[in-house]
Amino acid sequence: MLDPKWIREQIDEVRSMLECRNMDLDLSELSALEVRRREILVDVEARKARRNEGSKTVGAKRKAGENCDALMEEMRCLGEEIKELDAELERIERDFEAWMLKLPNRPLPSVPVGKNEEDNVVVRTWGTPRALPFEPKPHWEIAEALDILDFERGVKLAESRFTVVKGLGAKLARALINFMLDLHTNEHGFMEINPPILVNTATMRGTGQLPKFAEDQYRCANDDLWLIPTAEVPLTNLHAEEILDEAELPKHYTAYTPCFRREAGAAGRDMRGMLRQHQFDKVELVKLCAPQNGEAELEHLTNCAEKVLQLLELPYRVMALCTGDMGFASAKTYDLEVWLPYQNCYREISSCSICTDFQARRMNTRYRPEAGGRPQYVCTLNGSGIAIGRALIAILENGQNSDGSVTIPRALRPYMRELEAIVPH
RNA sequence: GGUGAGGUGGCCGAGUCGGCUGAAGGCACUCGCCUGCUAAGCGAGUAGGGUGGCUAAAACCGCCCUCCAGGGUUCGAAUCCCUGCCUCACCGCCA
């Protein structure tokens, strides 16, 4: 959620912000609501003040044994007026709130301005793709030959975009999870969390999945619960409705969870293989910090995610997303893109974002500054650290050998009984 | 799922037949005093949000709202009524 004061005072800046995000919205209704809201508020509060005063007088007069029927009647009428105005105010505030929840976050000045992914900027590249002396195979062919992914049975059990992972594939996925969690908790100072993966509507609203992106979510209609699309949702919301001490910040959380996405807008995209699934595993990184440290924390968070790819010896590059390509809640995003030999290009494997106070406003997560003064909204950050399924794909494709085997990255071998490669039967 | 009890400030806890209780008392914390140091003692202070005035902005002053949430009764509700949520206990079921 944006600062209502900013909307009130700098509506033109809001307009140009929306424009750089490719959003065309008429904000005149929003401005009108804000003006009307304050008119009614001032009016109704004045009436309430009079009623409070009058009621006090009634109490005093009664105690003194005086008659006060007239005053009571007057207060009763006043009460009815207040009731009507309150109802009007509630309608306006509901509309205003609905508007506010639909507006995206404001990009930081350092974000490149652009229309779509073509305007994203390469920040740095790490590693060199292996020169394969043979035609690289896609991960689905490698995996089926090794009997570690079963696409048909995934569809049988659920529907398309579900996959069964088995044997050494499942063990490799589990190794990836443990390797990443160990790295982030032992080396990067994150606290491991095992959160609910069904959350309520308020929690989904807190991080920005609702109300605008309901179509992308799985929900349990009977229970007002939603399957999380990312552990960002429960982790970031851990401190919803709380006021933290500045000394407690920054908070670093990591979690492994399954994630669920309906992929509503992705019909036909990446249908082969395991790149885009309705259910996938991910290790997530989340930070809450004071706003002045936000951008530095984003660099650190991104580095933590990069470290995973470096230790897995997977070539990647870091992209700064442009204004037109960023997510709804983000003020600045770095995508990590891993090299995929068969596709002969880099594909997204992690997305690291700073959400400034956008989510904190929705969640009402604040901190008490050490210097004193009023509580301030925290700054929230999140990043994949990293997606398990896509890491598995990257390992299969980058580690493939001419004999059909796949070399296991050294960092994972302690988690695989020192197995060096998965070989076909 | 059933029955019973309960949800008050950072924590504990009081709130009488509805009004002077945004909330007694205690603890904790902050500042000051006192003390050779510590402890004790003394004094003062310590919720959040909204909005109006003043202001460059604050500070400051006023008003409104908040005693789990939402509704109701009333001139007036922490206090009465209804609904929901949550917590605890027992029963049922269960990985």
Coordinates of C-alpha atoms (C1' of nucleotides) in Angstrom, one line a residue:
Chain A
M1 CA 0.0 0.0 0.0
L2 CA 1.2 3.5 -0.8
D3 CA 1.3 6.4 1.6
P4 CA -2.1 8.1 1.5
K5 CA -0.4 11.4 2.1
W6 CA 1.7 10.9 -1.0
I7 CA -1.5 10.3 -3.0
R8 CA -3.2 13.3 -1.5
E9 CA -0.3 15.7 -2.1
Q10 CA 1.5 14.3 -5.2
I11 CA -1.2 12.8 -7.3
D12 CA 0.8 13.7 -10.5
E13 CA 3.8 11.7 -9.3
V14 CA 1.4 8.7 -8.7
R15 CA 0.2 9.0 -12.2
S16 CA 3.7 9.0 -13.7
M17 CA 4.6 6.1 -11.5
L18 CA 1.7 4.1 -12.8
E19 CA 2.7 5.0 -16.3
C20 CA 6.2 3.7 -16.0
R21 CA 4.7 0.4 -14.8
N22 CA 2.5 0.2 -17.9
M23 CA -0.7 0.9 -15.9
D24 CA -3.3 3.2 -17.1
L25 CA -5.7 4.2 -14.3
D26 CA -8.0 7.1 -13.8
L27 CA -7.1 8.4 -10.4
S28 CA -9.7 11.2 -10.2
E29 CA -12.2 9.0 -8.3
L30 CA -9.5 8.2 -5.8
S31 CA -8.7 11.8 -5.2
A32 CA -12.4 12.6 -4.9
L33 CA -12.9 9.9 -2.3
E34 CA -10.0 11.2 -0.2
V35 CA -11.4 14.7 -0.2
R36 CA -14.9 13.6 0.6
R37 CA -13.6 11.3 3.3
R38 CA -12.0 14.1 5.2
E39 CA -15.1 16.4 4.8
I40 CA -17.3 13.8 6.4
L41 CA -14.8 12.8 9.0
V42 CA -14.5 16.4 10.3
D43 CA -18.2 16.8 10.3
V44 CA -19.0 13.6 12.1
E45 CA -16.3 14.0 14.7
A46 CA -17.6 17.5 15.6
R47 CA -21.1 15.9 16.2
K48 CA -19.6 13.1 18.2
A49 CA -17.8 15.7 20.4
R50 CA -21.2 17.4 21.0
R51 CA -22.8 14.1 21.9
N52 CA -20.1 13.2 24.3
E53 CA -20.5 16.6 25.9
G54 CA -24.3 16.3 26.1
S55 CA -24.2 12.8 27.5
K56 CA -21.9 14.0 30.2
T57 CA -24.3 16.7 31.1
V58 CA -27.2 14.3 31.3
G59 CA -25.2 12.2 33.8
A60 CA -24.5 15.2 35.9
K61 CA -28.1 16.5 35.8
R62 CA -29.5 13.2 36.7
K63 CA -27.3 12.9 39.7
A64 CA -28.5 16.3 40.8
G65 CA -32.1 15.2 40.3
E66 CA -32.8 17.6 37.5
N67 CA -35.0 16.8 34.5
C68 CA -33.2 16.5 31.2
D69 CA -35.7 15.0 28.8
A70 CA -35.1 17.8 26.3
L71 CA -31.4 17.3 26.2
M72 CA -31.8 13.5 25.9
E73 CA -34.1 14.0 22.9
E74 CA -31.6 16.3 21.3
M75 CA -28.9 13.8 21.8
R76 CA -31.0 11.1 20.4
C77 CA -31.5 13.1 17.1
L78 CA -27.8 13.8 17.0
G79 CA -27.2 10.1 17.4
E80 CA -29.2 9.4 14.3
E81 CA -27.4 11.9 12.3
I82 CA -24.1 10.4 13.4
K83 CA -25.3 7.0 12.5
E84 CA -26.1 8.1 8.9
L85 CA -22.8 9.9 8.5
D86 CA -20.8 7.0 9.9
A87 CA -22.4 4.7 7.3
E88 CA -21.6 7.1 4.5
L89 CA -18.0 7.4 5.8
E90 CA -17.7 3.6 6.0
R91 CA -18.7 3.3 2.4
I92 CA -16.2 5.9 1.3
E93 CA -13.4 4.3 3.3
R94 CA -14.2 0.9 1.9
D95 CA -14.0 2.3 -1.7
F96 CA -10.8 4.2 -0.8
E97 CA -9.2 1.1 0.7
A98 CA -10.2 -1.0 -2.4
W99 CA -8.4 1.5 -4.5
M100 CA -5.3 1.7 -2.3
L101 CA -5.0 -2.1 -2.4
K102 CA -4.9 -2.2 -6.1
L103 CA -2.1 0.3 -6.6
P104 CA 1.4 -1.1 -7.1
N105 CA 4.5 -0.1 -5.2
R106 CA 6.6 2.8 -6.3
P107 CA 9.9 1.9 -7.9
L108 CA 13.1 3.2 -6.4
P109 CA 15.0 5.9 -8.4
S110 CA 17.8 3.4 -9.2
V111 CA 15.4 1.1 -11.1
P112 CA 15.9 1.3 -14.9
V113 CA 12.8 2.7 -16.7
G114 CA 11.5 0.4 -19.4
K115 CA 8.5 -1.3 -20.9
N116 CA 9.1 -5.0 -20.7
E117 CA 11.7 -7.7 -20.1
E118 CA 13.7 -6.5 -23.1
D119 CA 14.6 -3.4 -21.1
N120 CA 16.0 -5.3 -18.1
V121 CA 19.7 -4.6 -17.5
V122 CA 22.4 -7.2 -17.0
V123 CA 24.2 -6.3 -13.8
R124 CA 26.8 -9.0 -13.8
T125 CA 27.5 -12.5 -15.1
W126 CA 29.1 -15.3 -13.2
G127 CA 30.7 -18.5 -14.5
T128 CA 31.1 -19.8 -18.1
P129 CA 28.7 -22.3 -19.6
R130 CA 30.5 -25.7 -20.1
A131 CA 31.4 -26.3 -23.7
L132 CA 29.5 -29.6 -24.4
P133 CA 31.1 -31.7 -27.1
F134 CA 27.6 -33.1 -28.0
E135 CA 24.1 -31.8 -28.6
P136 CA 22.7 -30.9 -25.2
K137 CA 19.5 -32.7 -24.2
P138 CA 16.5 -31.1 -22.5
H139 CA 16.1 -31.9 -18.8
W140 CA 12.9 -33.9 -19.4
E141 CA 14.8 -36.3 -21.7
I142 CA 17.7 -36.6 -19.3
A143 CA 15.4 -37.2 -16.4
E144 CA 13.2 -39.8 -18.0
A145 CA 16.3 -41.7 -19.1
L146 CA 17.5 -41.7 -15.5
D147 CA 14.0 -42.5 -14.3
I148 CA 13.9 -39.7 -11.8
L149 CA 11.0 -37.6 -13.1
D150 CA 7.7 -39.0 -14.1
F151 CA 5.5 -36.5 -16.0
E152 CA 2.7 -38.9 -17.0
R153 CA 2.0 -40.1 -13.5
G154 CA 2.0 -36.6 -12.2
V155 CA -0.8 -35.7 -14.6
K156 CA -2.6 -38.9 -13.7
L157 CA -2.6 -38.1 -10.0
A158 CA -3.5 -34.5 -10.4
E159 CA -3.5 -32.7 -13.7
S160 CA -1.1 -31.1 -16.1
R161 CA 1.8 -29.1 -14.6
F162 CA 2.2 -31.7 -11.8
T163 CA 5.2 -34.0 -11.8
V164 CA 6.3 -37.0 -9.7
V165 CA 9.9 -36.8 -8.6
K166 CA 11.4 -40.2 -7.7
G167 CA 14.5 -42.2 -6.7
L168 CA 17.7 -40.3 -6.9
G169 CA 15.8 -37.3 -8.3
A170 CA 13.8 -37.0 -5.1
K171 CA 17.0 -37.5 -3.1
L172 CA 18.7 -34.8 -5.1
A173 CA 15.8 -32.4 -4.4
R174 CA 16.0 -33.2 -0.7
A175 CA 19.8 -32.6 -0.9
L176 CA 19.2 -29.3 -2.5
I177 CA 16.8 -28.2 0.2
N178 CA 19.1 -29.2 3.0
F179 CA 22.1 -27.7 1.4
M180 CA 20.4 -24.4 0.9
L181 CA 18.9 -24.2 4.4
D182 CA 22.3 -25.1 5.9
L183 CA 24.0 -22.5 3.9
H184 CA 21.6 -19.7 4.8
T185 CA 21.3 -20.6 8.5
N186 CA 24.9 -21.5 9.1
E187 CA 26.7 -19.0 6.9
H188 CA 24.3 -16.2 6.2
G189 CA 22.6 -15.8 9.6
F190 CA 19.0 -16.6 8.7
M191 CA 16.6 -18.2 11.1
E192 CA 14.9 -21.3 9.8
I193 CA 11.2 -21.3 10.0
N194 CA 8.7 -24.0 9.2
P195 CA 5.5 -22.0 8.6
P196 CA 1.9 -22.9 7.7
I197 CA 1.5 -23.3 4.0
L198 CA -2.2 -22.6 4.2
V199 CA -2.8 -19.0 5.3
N200 CA -5.8 -16.7 5.8
T201 CA -7.0 -13.8 3.6
A202 CA -5.5 -11.1 5.8
T203 CA -2.1 -12.8 5.4
M204 CA -2.4 -13.0 1.6
R205 CA -3.4 -9.4 1.5
G206 CA -0.4 -8.4 3.7
T207 CA 2.1 -9.3 1.1
G208 CA 0.0 -8.2 -1.9
Q209 CA -1.3 -11.4 -3.4
L210 CA -4.8 -10.2 -2.6
P211 CA -7.1 -8.8 -3.6
K212 CA -5.7 -8.2 -7.1
F213 CA -4.2 -11.7 -7.9
A214 CA -6.8 -14.0 -6.5
E215 CA -7.0 -15.8 -9.9
D216 CA -3.4 -16.9 -9.5
Q217 CA -4.0 -18.6 -6.1
Y218 CA -5.4 -21.9 -4.9
R219 CA -7.9 -21.5 -2.2
C220 CA -9.9 -23.6 0.2
A221 CA -13.2 -22.0 -0.1
N222 CA -14.8 -23.7 2.9
D223 CA -12.2 -22.4 5.3
D224 CA -11.1 -18.9 4.2
L225 CA -7.6 -20.3 3.6
W226 CA -5.2 -20.1 0.7
L227 CA -2.3 -22.3 -0.4
I228 CA 0.8 -20.1 -0.4
P229 CA 2.3 -19.2 -3.7
T230 CA 5.6 -18.6 -2.0
A231 CA 7.0 -18.8 1.6
E232 CA 7.4 -15.0 1.3
V233 CA 3.7 -14.8 2.4
P234 CA 4.0 -16.5 5.8
L235 CA 7.5 -15.3 6.5
T236 CA 6.9 -11.7 5.8
N237 CA 3.7 -11.7 7.7
L238 CA 5.3 -13.2 10.8
H239 CA 5.3 -9.8 12.4
A240 CA 2.0 -8.5 11.1
E241 CA 0.2 -6.1 13.5
E242 CA 3.4 -5.9 15.6
I243 CA 5.7 -3.1 16.7
L244 CA 9.3 -4.3 16.9
D245 CA 12.2 -2.6 18.6
E246 CA 14.8 -1.2 16.2
A247 CA 17.4 -3.2 18.0
E248 CA 15.7 -6.4 16.9
L249 CA 16.2 -5.5 13.2
P250 CA 17.1 -6.7 10.8
K251 CA 15.1 -10.0 11.0
H252 CA 16.4 -12.7 8.7
Y253 CA 14.1 -15.7 7.9
T254 CA 14.5 -18.6 5.7
A255 CA 12.1 -21.5 5.0
Y256 CA 11.7 -24.4 2.7
T257 CA 8.1 -24.9 1.6
P258 CA 6.1 -26.2 -1.3
C259 CA 4.5 -23.4 -3.3
F260 CA 1.3 -23.5 -5.3
R261 CA 0.4 -21.3 -8.3
R262 CA -2.5 -21.7 -10.7
E263 CA -0.4 -20.1 -13.5
A264 CA -3.6 -18.6 -14.7
G265 CA -1.9 -16.2 -17.2
A266 CA 0.6 -18.8 -18.5
A267 CA -1.5 -21.0 -20.7
G268 CA 0.7 -23.0 -23.1
R269 CA 4.0 -21.6 -21.8
D270 CA 6.8 -24.0 -20.8
M271 CA 4.5 -27.0 -21.0
R272 CA 7.3 -29.5 -21.4
G273 CA 9.3 -30.5 -18.4
M274 CA 9.3 -29.1 -14.9
L275 CA 10.1 -25.4 -15.5
R276 CA 6.6 -24.2 -14.7
Q277 CA 4.6 -26.3 -12.3
H278 CA 1.4 -25.8 -10.2
Q279 CA 3.3 -27.2 -7.2
F280 CA 7.0 -26.6 -6.6
D281 CA 9.5 -26.5 -3.8
K282 CA 11.5 -23.4 -2.9
V283 CA 13.8 -22.2 -0.2
E284 CA 12.8 -18.6 0.5
L285 CA 14.7 -15.7 2.1
V286 CA 12.9 -12.8 3.9
K287 CA 14.2 -9.8 5.7
L288 CA 12.6 -7.1 7.7
C289 CA 14.8 -4.0 8.3
A290 CA 14.8 -0.3 9.0
P291 CA 14.1 1.7 5.8
Q292 CA 17.5 3.4 5.6
N293 CA 19.2 0.0 5.3
G294 CA 16.9 -1.4 2.7
E295 CA 19.0 -1.1 -0.5
A296 CA 22.1 -2.5 1.2
E297 CA 20.1 -5.4 2.5
L298 CA 18.8 -6.1 -1.0
E299 CA 22.4 -6.4 -2.2
H300 CA 23.2 -8.8 0.6
L301 CA 20.0 -10.8 0.0
T302 CA 20.9 -11.1 -3.7
N303 CA 24.4 -12.2 -2.8
C304 CA 23.0 -14.9 -0.5
A305 CA 21.0 -16.3 -3.4
E306 CA 23.9 -16.0 -5.8
K307 CA 26.1 -18.0 -3.3
V308 CA 23.8 -21.0 -3.8
L309 CA 24.4 -21.0 -7.6
Q310 CA 28.1 -20.4 -7.2
L311 CA 28.5 -23.4 -4.9
L312 CA 26.4 -25.5 -7.2
E313 CA 28.8 -24.3 -10.0
L314 CA 25.9 -23.1 -12.2
P315 CA 26.6 -20.2 -14.5
Y316 CA 24.1 -17.3 -14.1
R317 CA 23.6 -13.7 -14.5
V318 CA 22.0 -11.0 -12.4
M319 CA 19.4 -8.8 -14.1
A320 CA 18.0 -5.5 -12.8
L321 CA 14.3 -5.5 -13.7
C322 CA 13.0 -2.4 -15.4
T323 CA 9.9 -0.5 -14.1
G324 CA 7.6 -2.2 -16.6
D325 CA 8.6 -5.8 -15.6
M326 CA 8.7 -5.6 -11.8
G327 CA 6.2 -7.3 -9.5
F328 CA 3.3 -5.6 -7.9
A329 CA 4.8 -5.1 -4.4
S330 CA 8.4 -4.6 -5.4
A331 CA 10.3 -1.3 -5.4
K332 CA 13.4 -2.9 -7.0
T333 CA 14.1 -6.4 -8.2
Y334 CA 17.1 -8.4 -9.2
D335 CA 16.4 -11.6 -11.0
L336 CA 19.0 -14.4 -11.0
E337 CA 18.9 -16.2 -14.3
V338 CA 20.7 -19.6 -14.6
W339 CA 22.2 -20.9 -17.8
L340 CA 20.2 -23.7 -19.5
P341 CA 22.2 -25.4 -22.3
Y342 CA 19.3 -27.0 -24.2
Q343 CA 17.3 -23.8 -24.3
N344 CA 20.6 -22.0 -25.0
C345 CA 19.7 -19.1 -22.8
Y346 CA 19.4 -17.9 -19.2
R347 CA 16.2 -18.6 -17.3
E348 CA 14.9 -17.1 -14.1
I349 CA 15.7 -19.1 -11.0
S350 CA 15.5 -16.5 -8.3
S351 CA 13.9 -13.1 -7.8
C352 CA 15.1 -10.8 -5.1
S353 CA 13.0 -7.8 -4.2
I354 CA 12.8 -4.9 -1.8
C355 CA 9.3 -3.9 -1.1
T356 CA 10.1 -0.8 1.0
D357 CA 7.1 0.0 3.3
F358 CA 4.5 -1.3 0.8
Q359 CA 3.9 -4.6 2.5
A360 CA 4.5 -3.2 6.0
R361 CA 1.6 -0.8 5.5
R362 CA -0.7 -3.6 4.5
M363 CA 0.5 -5.9 7.4
N364 CA 0.8 -3.0 9.9
T365 CA 4.4 -4.0 10.8
R366 CA 6.3 -1.2 12.5
Y367 CA 9.4 -0.6 14.6
R368 CA 10.2 1.8 17.3
P369 CA 13.2 3.9 16.3
E370 CA 16.0 3.9 18.9
A371 CA 16.2 7.7 18.6
G372 CA 12.6 7.9 19.8
G373 CA 9.5 9.2 18.1
R374 CA 6.6 7.4 16.5
P375 CA 6.7 3.9 15.3
Q376 CA 7.8 3.6 11.6
Y377 CA 6.9 1.0 9.0
V378 CA 9.6 -1.6 8.5
C379 CA 11.1 -2.3 5.1
T380 CA 10.5 -5.8 3.8
L381 CA 12.6 -7.9 1.4
N382 CA 12.3 -11.3 -0.1
G383 CA 14.1 -13.5 -2.5
S384 CA 14.2 -17.1 -3.7
G385 CA 17.2 -18.8 -2.2
I386 CA 16.5 -20.7 -4.5
A387 CA 13.7 -22.6 -6.4
I388 CA 14.4 -26.3 -6.0
G389 CA 12.8 -27.6 -9.2
R390 CA 14.6 -25.1 -11.4
A391 CA 17.8 -25.8 -9.6
L392 CA 17.3 -29.5 -10.3
I393 CA 16.7 -28.7 -14.0
A394 CA 19.8 -26.6 -14.1
I395 CA 21.9 -29.4 -12.6
L396 CA 20.5 -31.9 -15.0
E397 CA 21.2 -29.8 -18.1
N398 CA 24.5 -28.3 -17.0
G399 CA 25.8 -31.5 -15.5
Q400 CA 24.8 -33.8 -18.4
N401 CA 27.5 -36.0 -19.9
S402 CA 27.7 -37.8 -23.3
D403 CA 26.9 -41.2 -21.7
G404 CA 23.6 -39.9 -20.3
S405 CA 24.9 -39.6 -16.8
V406 CA 24.6 -36.3 -14.8
T407 CA 27.4 -35.1 -12.6
I408 CA 26.3 -34.0 -9.1
P409 CA 27.8 -30.7 -7.9
R410 CA 30.4 -31.2 -5.2
A411 CA 28.5 -29.1 -2.7
L412 CA 25.7 -31.6 -2.8
R413 CA 27.7 -34.8 -2.4
P414 CA 27.8 -34.7 1.4
Y415 CA 24.0 -34.8 1.2
M416 CA 24.0 -37.7 -1.3
R417 CA 26.4 -40.2 0.4
E418 CA 29.2 -38.8 -1.7
L419 CA 27.6 -39.9 -5.0
E420 CA 29.4 -38.3 -7.9
A421 CA 27.0 -38.9 -10.7
I422 CA 23.5 -40.3 -11.5
V423 CA 24.0 -42.8 -14.2
P424 CA 21.4 -44.6 -16.4
H425 CA 20.6 -48.2 -15.5
Chain B
rG1 C1' -17.2 -31.7 16.4
rG2 C1' -19.7 -31.4 21.8
rU3 C1' -19.8 -29.0 26.7
rG4 C1' -17.9 -25.4 30.2
rA5 C1' -14.6 -21.1 31.4
rG6 C1' -12.4 -16.9 29.5
rG7 C1' -10.3 -12.8 26.1
rU8 C1' -8.7 -5.3 29.6
rG9 C1' -2.4 -1.2 28.4
rG10 C1' 4.9 -4.2 27.4
rC11 C1' 3.4 -8.1 31.2
rC12 C1' 0.2 -9.4 35.6
rG13 C1' -4.4 -7.8 37.2
rA14 C1' -9.0 -4.5 39.2
rG15 C1' -13.4 -2.8 37.1
rU16 C1' -19.2 -2.1 41.9
rC17 C1' -26.7 -1.4 40.3
rG18 C1' -24.0 1.2 32.5
rG19 C1' -21.8 7.8 33.3
rC20 C1' -16.3 11.4 36.5
rU21 C1' -12.0 4.7 34.0
rG22 C1' -8.0 5.2 28.0
rA23 C1' -8.6 2.6 32.2
rA24 C1' -7.1 1.5 39.9
rG25 C1' -3.0 -1.5 41.9
rG26 C1' 1.5 -4.2 40.9
rC27 C1' 5.7 -5.6 37.7
rA28 C1' 8.9 -4.0 33.9
rC29 C1' 11.2 0.1 31.5
rU30 C1' 13.1 5.5 31.0
rC31 C1' 14.8 10.0 33.2
rG32 C1' 16.0 12.7 37.7
rC33 C1' 17.3 12.6 43.2
rC34 C1' 19.7 9.9 46.9
rU35 C1' 23.9 6.4 48.0
rG36 C1' 31.5 4.7 48.6
rC37 C1' 29.6 0.6 44.7
rU38 C1' 25.2 -2.4 44.2
rA39 C1' 20.4 -3.1 46.2
rA40 C1' 16.7 -0.5 48.6
rG41 C1' 14.2 4.3 48.8
rC42 C1' 12.1 9.1 46.7
rG43 C1' 10.1 12.0 42.5
rA44 C1' 8.4 12.2 37.3
rG45 C1' 7.1 9.7 33.0
rU46 C1' 5.9 5.4 29.6
rA47 C1' -0.2 2.7 24.1
rG48 C1' -1.7 3.2 19.0
rG49 C1' -4.3 5.4 15.0
rG50 C1' -7.1 9.3 12.7
rU51 C1' -8.2 14.5 12.1
rG52 C1' -8.1 20.0 12.9
rG53 C1' -5.2 24.4 14.4
rC54 C1' -0.2 26.4 14.5
rU55 C1' 4.5 25.4 11.7
rA56 C1' 9.3 25.4 6.6
rA57 C1' 8.9 20.9 9.3
rA58 C1' 8.5 19.4 14.2
rA59 C1' 7.5 20.3 19.1
rC60 C1' 2.8 21.9 20.9
rC61 C1' -2.6 22.4 21.5
rG62 C1' -7.8 20.6 20.5
rC63 C1' -11.2 16.8 19.0
rC64 C1' -12.5 11.7 17.4
rC65 C1' -11.6 6.4 17.6
rU66 C1' -9.5 2.0 20.0
rC67 C1' -10.6 -2.5 26.8
rC68 C1' -10.4 -9.7 20.8
rA69 C1' -13.6 -8.5 16.1
rG70 C1' -18.4 -7.1 14.0
rG71 C1' -23.4 -5.7 15.0
rG72 C1' -27.4 -4.1 18.6
rU73 C1' -29.8 -1.6 23.1
rU74 C1' -29.0 3.5 25.3
rC75 C1' -28.7 10.5 25.9
rG76 C1' -24.2 7.6 27.3
rA77 C1' -21.1 0.7 27.1
rA78 C1' -14.7 -2.2 29.0
rU79 C1' -19.4 -2.8 31.7
rC80 C1' -26.0 -5.2 29.0
rC81 C1' -27.6 -8.4 24.4
rC82 C1' -26.4 -11.1 19.6
rU83 C1' -22.8 -13.2 16.1
rG84 C1' -17.9 -14.5 14.9
rC85 C1' -12.7 -15.5 16.0
rC86 C1' -9.2 -17.1 19.5
rU87 C1' -7.3 -19.3 24.2
rC88 C1' -7.9 -22.8 28.3
rA89 C1' -10.2 -27.4 30.5
rC90 C1' -13.0 -32.0 29.8
rC91 C1' -15.3 -35.4 26.2
rG92 C1' -15.4 -37.4 21.1
rC93 C1' -12.2 -38.2 16.8
rC94 C1' -7.3 -38.5 14.9
rA95 C1' -1.5 -38.3 11.9

